[in-house]
Coordinates of N, CA and C and ligand atoms in Angstrom, one line a residue:
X15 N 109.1 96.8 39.7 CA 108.3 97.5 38.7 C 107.9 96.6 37.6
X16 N 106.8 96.2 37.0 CA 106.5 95.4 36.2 C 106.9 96.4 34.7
X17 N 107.1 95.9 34.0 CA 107.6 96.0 32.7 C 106.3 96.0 31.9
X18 N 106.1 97.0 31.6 CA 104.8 96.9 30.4 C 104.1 97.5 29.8
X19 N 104.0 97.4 28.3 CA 104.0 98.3 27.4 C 102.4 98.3 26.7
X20 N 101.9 98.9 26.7 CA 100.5 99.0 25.6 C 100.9 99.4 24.0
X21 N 100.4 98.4 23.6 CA 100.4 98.0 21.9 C 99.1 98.2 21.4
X22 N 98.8 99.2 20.2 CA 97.6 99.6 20.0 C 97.7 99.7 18.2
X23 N 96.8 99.2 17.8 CA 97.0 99.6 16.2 C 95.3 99.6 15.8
X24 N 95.5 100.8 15.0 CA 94.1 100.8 13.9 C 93.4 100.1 13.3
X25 N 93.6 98.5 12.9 CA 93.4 97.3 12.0 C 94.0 96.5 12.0
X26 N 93.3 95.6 11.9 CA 94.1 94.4 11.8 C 95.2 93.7 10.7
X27 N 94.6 94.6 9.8 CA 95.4 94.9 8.6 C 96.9 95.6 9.0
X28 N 97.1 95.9 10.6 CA 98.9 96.9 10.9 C 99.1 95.5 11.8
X29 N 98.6 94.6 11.8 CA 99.1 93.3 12.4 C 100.6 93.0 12.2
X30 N 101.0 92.9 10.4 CA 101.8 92.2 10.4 C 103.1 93.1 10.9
X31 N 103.2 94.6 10.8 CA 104.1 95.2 10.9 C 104.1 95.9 12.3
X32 N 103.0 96.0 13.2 CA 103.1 95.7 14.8 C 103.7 95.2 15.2
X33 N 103.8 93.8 14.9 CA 104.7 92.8 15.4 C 106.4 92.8 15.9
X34 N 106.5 94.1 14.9 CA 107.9 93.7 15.0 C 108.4 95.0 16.7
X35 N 107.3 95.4 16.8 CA 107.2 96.0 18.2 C 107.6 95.1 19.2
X36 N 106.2 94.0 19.0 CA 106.1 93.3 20.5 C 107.0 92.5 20.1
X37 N 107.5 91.8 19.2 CA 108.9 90.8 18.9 C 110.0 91.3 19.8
X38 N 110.1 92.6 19.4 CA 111.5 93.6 20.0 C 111.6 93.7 21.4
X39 N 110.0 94.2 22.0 CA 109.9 94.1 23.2 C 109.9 92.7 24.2
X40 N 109.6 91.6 23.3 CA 109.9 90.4 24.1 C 111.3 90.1 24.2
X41 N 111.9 90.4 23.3 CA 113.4 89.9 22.8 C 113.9 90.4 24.0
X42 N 113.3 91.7 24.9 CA 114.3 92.8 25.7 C 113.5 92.1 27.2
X43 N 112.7 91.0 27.1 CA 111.8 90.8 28.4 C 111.0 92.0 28.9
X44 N 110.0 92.0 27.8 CA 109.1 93.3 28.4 C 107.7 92.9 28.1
X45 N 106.9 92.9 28.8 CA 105.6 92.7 28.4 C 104.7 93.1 27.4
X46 N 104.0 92.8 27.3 CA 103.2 93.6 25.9 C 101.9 93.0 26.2
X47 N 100.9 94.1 26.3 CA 99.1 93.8 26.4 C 98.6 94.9 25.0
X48 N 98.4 94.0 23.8 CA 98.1 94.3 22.2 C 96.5 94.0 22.1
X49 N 96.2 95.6 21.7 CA 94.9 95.6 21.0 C 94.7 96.2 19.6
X50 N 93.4 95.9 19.3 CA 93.8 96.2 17.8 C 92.3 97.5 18.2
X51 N 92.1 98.4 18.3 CA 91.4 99.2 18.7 C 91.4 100.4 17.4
X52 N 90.2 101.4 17.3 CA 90.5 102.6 16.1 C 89.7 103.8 16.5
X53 N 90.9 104.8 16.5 CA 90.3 106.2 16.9 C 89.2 107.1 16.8
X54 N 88.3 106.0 15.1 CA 87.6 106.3 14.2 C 86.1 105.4 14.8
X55 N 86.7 104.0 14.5 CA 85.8 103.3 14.5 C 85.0 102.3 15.8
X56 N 86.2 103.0 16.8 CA 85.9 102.4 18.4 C 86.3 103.2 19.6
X57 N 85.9 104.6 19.2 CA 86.4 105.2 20.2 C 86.2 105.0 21.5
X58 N 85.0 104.4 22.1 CA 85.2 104.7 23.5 C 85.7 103.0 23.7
X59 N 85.6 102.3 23.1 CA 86.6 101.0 23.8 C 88.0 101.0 23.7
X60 N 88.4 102.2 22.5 CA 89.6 103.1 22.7 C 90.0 103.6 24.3
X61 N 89.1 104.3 24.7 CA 89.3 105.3 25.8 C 89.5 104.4 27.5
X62 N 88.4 103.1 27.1 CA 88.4 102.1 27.8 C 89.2 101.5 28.1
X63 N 90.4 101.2 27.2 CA 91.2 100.4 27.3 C 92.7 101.1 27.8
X64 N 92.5 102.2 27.2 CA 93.6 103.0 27.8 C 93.5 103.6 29.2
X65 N 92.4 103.9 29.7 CA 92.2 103.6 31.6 C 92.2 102.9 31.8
X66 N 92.3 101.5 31.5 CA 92.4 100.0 32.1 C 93.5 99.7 32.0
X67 N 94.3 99.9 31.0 CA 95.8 99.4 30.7 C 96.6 100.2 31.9
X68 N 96.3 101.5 31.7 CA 97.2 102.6 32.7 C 97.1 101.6 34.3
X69 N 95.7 101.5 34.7 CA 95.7 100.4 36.2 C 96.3 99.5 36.3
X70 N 96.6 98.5 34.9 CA 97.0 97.3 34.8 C 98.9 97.4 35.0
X71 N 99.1 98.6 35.1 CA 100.6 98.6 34.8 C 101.1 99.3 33.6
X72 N 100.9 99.5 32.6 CA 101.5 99.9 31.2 C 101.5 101.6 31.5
X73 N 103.2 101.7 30.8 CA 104.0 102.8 31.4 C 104.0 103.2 30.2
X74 N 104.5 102.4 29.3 CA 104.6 103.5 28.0 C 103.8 102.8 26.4
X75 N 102.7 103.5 25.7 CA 102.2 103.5 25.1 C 102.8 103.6 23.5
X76 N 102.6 101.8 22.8 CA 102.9 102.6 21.0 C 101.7 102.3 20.7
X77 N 101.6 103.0 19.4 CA 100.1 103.1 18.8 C 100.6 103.3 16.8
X78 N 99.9 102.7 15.9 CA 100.3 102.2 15.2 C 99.2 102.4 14.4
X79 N 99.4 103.4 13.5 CA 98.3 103.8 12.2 C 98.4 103.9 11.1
X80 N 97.7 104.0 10.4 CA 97.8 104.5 8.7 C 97.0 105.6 8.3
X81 N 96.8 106.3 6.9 CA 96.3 106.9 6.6 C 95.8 107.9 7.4
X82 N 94.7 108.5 7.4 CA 94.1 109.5 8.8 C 95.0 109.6 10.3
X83 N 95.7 108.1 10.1 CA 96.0 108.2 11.7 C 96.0 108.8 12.7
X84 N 94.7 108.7 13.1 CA 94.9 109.7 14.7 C 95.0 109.0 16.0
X85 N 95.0 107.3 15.5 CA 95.3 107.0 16.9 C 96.5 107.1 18.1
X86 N 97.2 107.4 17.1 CA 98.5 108.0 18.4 C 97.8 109.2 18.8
X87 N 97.9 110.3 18.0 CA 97.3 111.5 18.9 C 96.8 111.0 19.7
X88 N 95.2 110.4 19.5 CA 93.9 110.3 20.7 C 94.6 109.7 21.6
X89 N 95.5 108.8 21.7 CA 96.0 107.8 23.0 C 96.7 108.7 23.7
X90 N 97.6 109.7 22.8 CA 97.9 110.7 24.1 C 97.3 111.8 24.4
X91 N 96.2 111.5 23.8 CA 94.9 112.9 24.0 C 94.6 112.4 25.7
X92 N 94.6 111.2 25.8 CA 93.9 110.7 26.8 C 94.5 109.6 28.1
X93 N 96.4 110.2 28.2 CA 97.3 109.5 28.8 C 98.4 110.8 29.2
X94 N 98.8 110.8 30.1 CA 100.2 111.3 30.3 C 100.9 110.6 30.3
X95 N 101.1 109.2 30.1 CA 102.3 108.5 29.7 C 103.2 108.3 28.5
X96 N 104.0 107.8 28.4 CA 104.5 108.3 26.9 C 104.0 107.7 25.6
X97 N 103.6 108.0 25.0 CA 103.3 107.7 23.6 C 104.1 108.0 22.4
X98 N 104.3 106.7 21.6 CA 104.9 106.3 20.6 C 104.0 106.0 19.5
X99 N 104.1 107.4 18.4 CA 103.8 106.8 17.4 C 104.6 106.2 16.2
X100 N 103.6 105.1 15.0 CA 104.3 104.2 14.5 C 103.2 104.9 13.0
X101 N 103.9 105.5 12.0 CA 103.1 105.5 10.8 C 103.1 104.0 10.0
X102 N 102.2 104.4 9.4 CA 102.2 102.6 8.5 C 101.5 103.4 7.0
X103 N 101.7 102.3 6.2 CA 101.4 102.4 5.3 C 99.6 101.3 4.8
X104 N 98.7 102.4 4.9 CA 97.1 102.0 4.7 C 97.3 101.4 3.1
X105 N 96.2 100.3 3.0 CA 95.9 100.0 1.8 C 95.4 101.3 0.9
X106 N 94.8 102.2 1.3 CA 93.9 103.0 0.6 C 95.2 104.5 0.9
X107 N 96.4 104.4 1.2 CA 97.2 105.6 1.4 C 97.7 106.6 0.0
X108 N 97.5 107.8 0.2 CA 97.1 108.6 -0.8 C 98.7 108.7 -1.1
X109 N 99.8 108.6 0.0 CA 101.3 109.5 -0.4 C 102.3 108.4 0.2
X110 N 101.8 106.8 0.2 CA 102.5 106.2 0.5 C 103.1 105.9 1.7
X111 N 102.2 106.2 2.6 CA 103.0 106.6 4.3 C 103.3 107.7 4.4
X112 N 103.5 109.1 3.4 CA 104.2 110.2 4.1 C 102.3 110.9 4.9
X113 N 101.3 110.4 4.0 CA 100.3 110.7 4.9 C 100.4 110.7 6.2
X114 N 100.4 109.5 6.6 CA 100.4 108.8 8.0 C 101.6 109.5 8.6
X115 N 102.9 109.4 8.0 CA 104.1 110.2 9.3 C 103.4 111.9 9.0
X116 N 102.9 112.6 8.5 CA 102.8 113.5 8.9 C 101.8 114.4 9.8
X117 N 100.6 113.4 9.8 CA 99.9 113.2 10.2 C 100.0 112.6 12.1
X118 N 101.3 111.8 12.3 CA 101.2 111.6 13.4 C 102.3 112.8 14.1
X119 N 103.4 113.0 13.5 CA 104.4 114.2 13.6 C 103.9 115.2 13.8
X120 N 102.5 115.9 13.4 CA 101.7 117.2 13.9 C 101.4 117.6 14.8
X121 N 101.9 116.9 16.1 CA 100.8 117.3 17.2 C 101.0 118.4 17.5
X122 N 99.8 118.8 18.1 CA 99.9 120.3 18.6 C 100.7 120.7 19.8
X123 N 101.0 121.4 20.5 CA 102.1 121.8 21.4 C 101.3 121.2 22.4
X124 N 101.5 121.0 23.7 CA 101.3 120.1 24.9 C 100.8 119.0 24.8
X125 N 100.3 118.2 23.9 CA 100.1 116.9 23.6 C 101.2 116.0 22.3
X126 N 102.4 115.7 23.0 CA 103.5 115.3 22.7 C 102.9 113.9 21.8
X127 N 103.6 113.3 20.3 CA 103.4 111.9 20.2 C 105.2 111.9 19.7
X128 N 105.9 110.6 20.4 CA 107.1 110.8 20.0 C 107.1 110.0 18.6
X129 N 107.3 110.1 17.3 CA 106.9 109.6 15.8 C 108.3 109.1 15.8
X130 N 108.0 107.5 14.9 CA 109.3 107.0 14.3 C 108.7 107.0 13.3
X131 N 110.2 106.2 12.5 CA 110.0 105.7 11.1 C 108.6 104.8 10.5
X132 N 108.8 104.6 9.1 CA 107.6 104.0 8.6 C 108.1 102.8 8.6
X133 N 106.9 101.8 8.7 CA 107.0 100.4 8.7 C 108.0 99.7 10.2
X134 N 108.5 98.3 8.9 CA 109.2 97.2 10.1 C 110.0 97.8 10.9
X135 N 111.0 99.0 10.1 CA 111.8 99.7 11.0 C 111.5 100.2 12.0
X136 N 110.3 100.9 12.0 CA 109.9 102.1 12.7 C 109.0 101.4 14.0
X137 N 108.4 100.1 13.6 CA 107.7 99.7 14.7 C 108.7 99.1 15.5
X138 N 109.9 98.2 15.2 CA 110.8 97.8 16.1 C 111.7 99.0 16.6
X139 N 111.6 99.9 15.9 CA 112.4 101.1 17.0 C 111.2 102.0 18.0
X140 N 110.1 101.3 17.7 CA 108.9 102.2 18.8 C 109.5 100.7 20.0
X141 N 109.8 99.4 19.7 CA 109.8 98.8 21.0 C 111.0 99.0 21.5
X142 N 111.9 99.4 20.8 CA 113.4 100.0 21.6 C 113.5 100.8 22.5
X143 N 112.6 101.9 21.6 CA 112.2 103.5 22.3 C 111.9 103.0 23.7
X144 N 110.6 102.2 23.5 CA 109.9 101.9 24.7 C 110.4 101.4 25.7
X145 N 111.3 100.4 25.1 CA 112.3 99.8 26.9 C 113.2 100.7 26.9
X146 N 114.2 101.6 26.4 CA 114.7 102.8 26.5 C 114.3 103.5 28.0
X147 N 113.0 103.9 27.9 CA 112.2 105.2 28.4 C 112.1 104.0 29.8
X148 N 111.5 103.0 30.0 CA 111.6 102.0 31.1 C 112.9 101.5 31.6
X149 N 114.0 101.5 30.7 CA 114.7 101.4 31.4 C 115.9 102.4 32.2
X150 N 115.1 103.5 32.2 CA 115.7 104.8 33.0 C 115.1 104.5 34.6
X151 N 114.8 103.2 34.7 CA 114.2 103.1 36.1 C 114.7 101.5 36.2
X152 N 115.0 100.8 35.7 CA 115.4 99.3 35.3 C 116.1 99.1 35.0
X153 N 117.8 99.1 35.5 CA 119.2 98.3 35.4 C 119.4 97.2 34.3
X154 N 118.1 96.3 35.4 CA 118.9 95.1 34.5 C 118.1 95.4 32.7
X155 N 117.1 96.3 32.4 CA 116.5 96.1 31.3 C 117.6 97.2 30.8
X156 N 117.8 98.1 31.6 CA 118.9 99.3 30.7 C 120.2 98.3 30.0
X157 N 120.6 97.1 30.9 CA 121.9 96.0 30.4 C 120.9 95.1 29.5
X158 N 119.7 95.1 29.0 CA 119.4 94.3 28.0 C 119.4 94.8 26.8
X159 N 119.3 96.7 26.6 CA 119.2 97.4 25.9 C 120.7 97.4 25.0
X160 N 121.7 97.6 26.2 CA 123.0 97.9 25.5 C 123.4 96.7 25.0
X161 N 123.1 95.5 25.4 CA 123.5 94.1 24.6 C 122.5 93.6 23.8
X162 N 122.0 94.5 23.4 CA 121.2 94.4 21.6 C 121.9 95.3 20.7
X163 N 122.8 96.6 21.6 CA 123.3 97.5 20.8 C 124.9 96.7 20.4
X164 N 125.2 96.2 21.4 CA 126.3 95.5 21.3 C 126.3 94.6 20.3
X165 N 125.2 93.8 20.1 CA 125.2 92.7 19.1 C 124.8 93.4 17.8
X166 N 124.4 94.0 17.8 CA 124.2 94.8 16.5 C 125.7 94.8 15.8
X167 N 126.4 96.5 16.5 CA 127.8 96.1 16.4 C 128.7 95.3 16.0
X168 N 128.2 94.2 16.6 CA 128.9 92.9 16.5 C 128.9 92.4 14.7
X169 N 127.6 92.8 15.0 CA 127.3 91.9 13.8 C 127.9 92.5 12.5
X170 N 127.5 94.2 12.6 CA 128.1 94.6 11.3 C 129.5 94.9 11.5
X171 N 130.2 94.9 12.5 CA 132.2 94.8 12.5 C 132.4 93.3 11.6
X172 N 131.7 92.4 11.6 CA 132.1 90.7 11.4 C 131.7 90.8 9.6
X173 N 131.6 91.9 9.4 CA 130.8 92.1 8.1 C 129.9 90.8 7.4
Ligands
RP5_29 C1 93.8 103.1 9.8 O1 93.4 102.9 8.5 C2 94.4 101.8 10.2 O2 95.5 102.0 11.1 C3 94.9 101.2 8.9 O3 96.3 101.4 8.7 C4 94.1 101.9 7.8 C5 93.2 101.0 7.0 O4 92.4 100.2 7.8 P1 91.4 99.1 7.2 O5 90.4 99.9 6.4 O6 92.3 98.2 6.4 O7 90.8 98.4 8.4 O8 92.8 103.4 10.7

């Protein structure tokens, strides 16, 4: 089974705090195919990209917005796979990020988005989530998962 995740953010401006997704997800040997696409401003190369990705392999979907954020919604408006959203904080954000998490937290009943935290935290726990959810089918990625949790551990017993 190929390992592979779809990375999607609103602007290029959620660059720097994306990263810490596909960072996470390399760390765990997992692929990553990153677009910077917007629910608003590109929808049908939105829509394009997420039928193409789905062919290409990509099992589980983060998506990464600010303000309005509706791109997690739309990505799982338009996927049964799983989707992860990632709030961020927009330059022009009215409530400091609580816009954006609440805004991605709303979905309506049958169109699921699983919401993490805001920012650096929240995007490296959407790439955890993600090999998580893959590695319920993947051993050796399920043993890559628990020896990140292990070194964590590690780290904070050694104070
Ligand atoms: C959202 O609006 C993006 O995800 C970004 O966080 C925010 C601001 O985008 P720019 O106006 O900086 O491109 O769609």
């Amino acid at each position: 089974m190929r390992l592979l995740v779809g990375i999607v953010m609103g602007s290029r401006s959620d660059e720097p705090v994306m990263k810490n997704a596909e960072e996470t997800l390399r760390g765990l040997g997992v692929e990553t195919e990153v677009r910077v696409l917007s629910a608003h401003r590109t929808p049908d190369a939105l829509r394009d990209w997420v039928a193409g990705s789905e062919k290409r392999g990509v099992r589980v979907f983060i998506a990464g917005a600010g303000a309005a954020a509706h791109l997690p919604g739309v990505v799982a408006s338009l996927t049964t796979r799983p989707v992860i959203g990632v709030p961020l904080v927009a330059p022009n954000a009215v409530a400091n990020g609580l816009d954006a998490l609440l805004s991605i937290v709303q979905m309506p009943r049958g169109i699921p988005v699983a919401t993490v935290a805001l920012g650096d935290a929240g995007a490296a726990n959407a790439g955890i989530l993600a090999a998580e959810i893959l590695a319920v089918a993947d051993d050796a990625l399920a043993g890559r998962v628990k020896m990140l949790r292990e070194g964590m551990a590690a780290k904070v017993l050694a104070g």
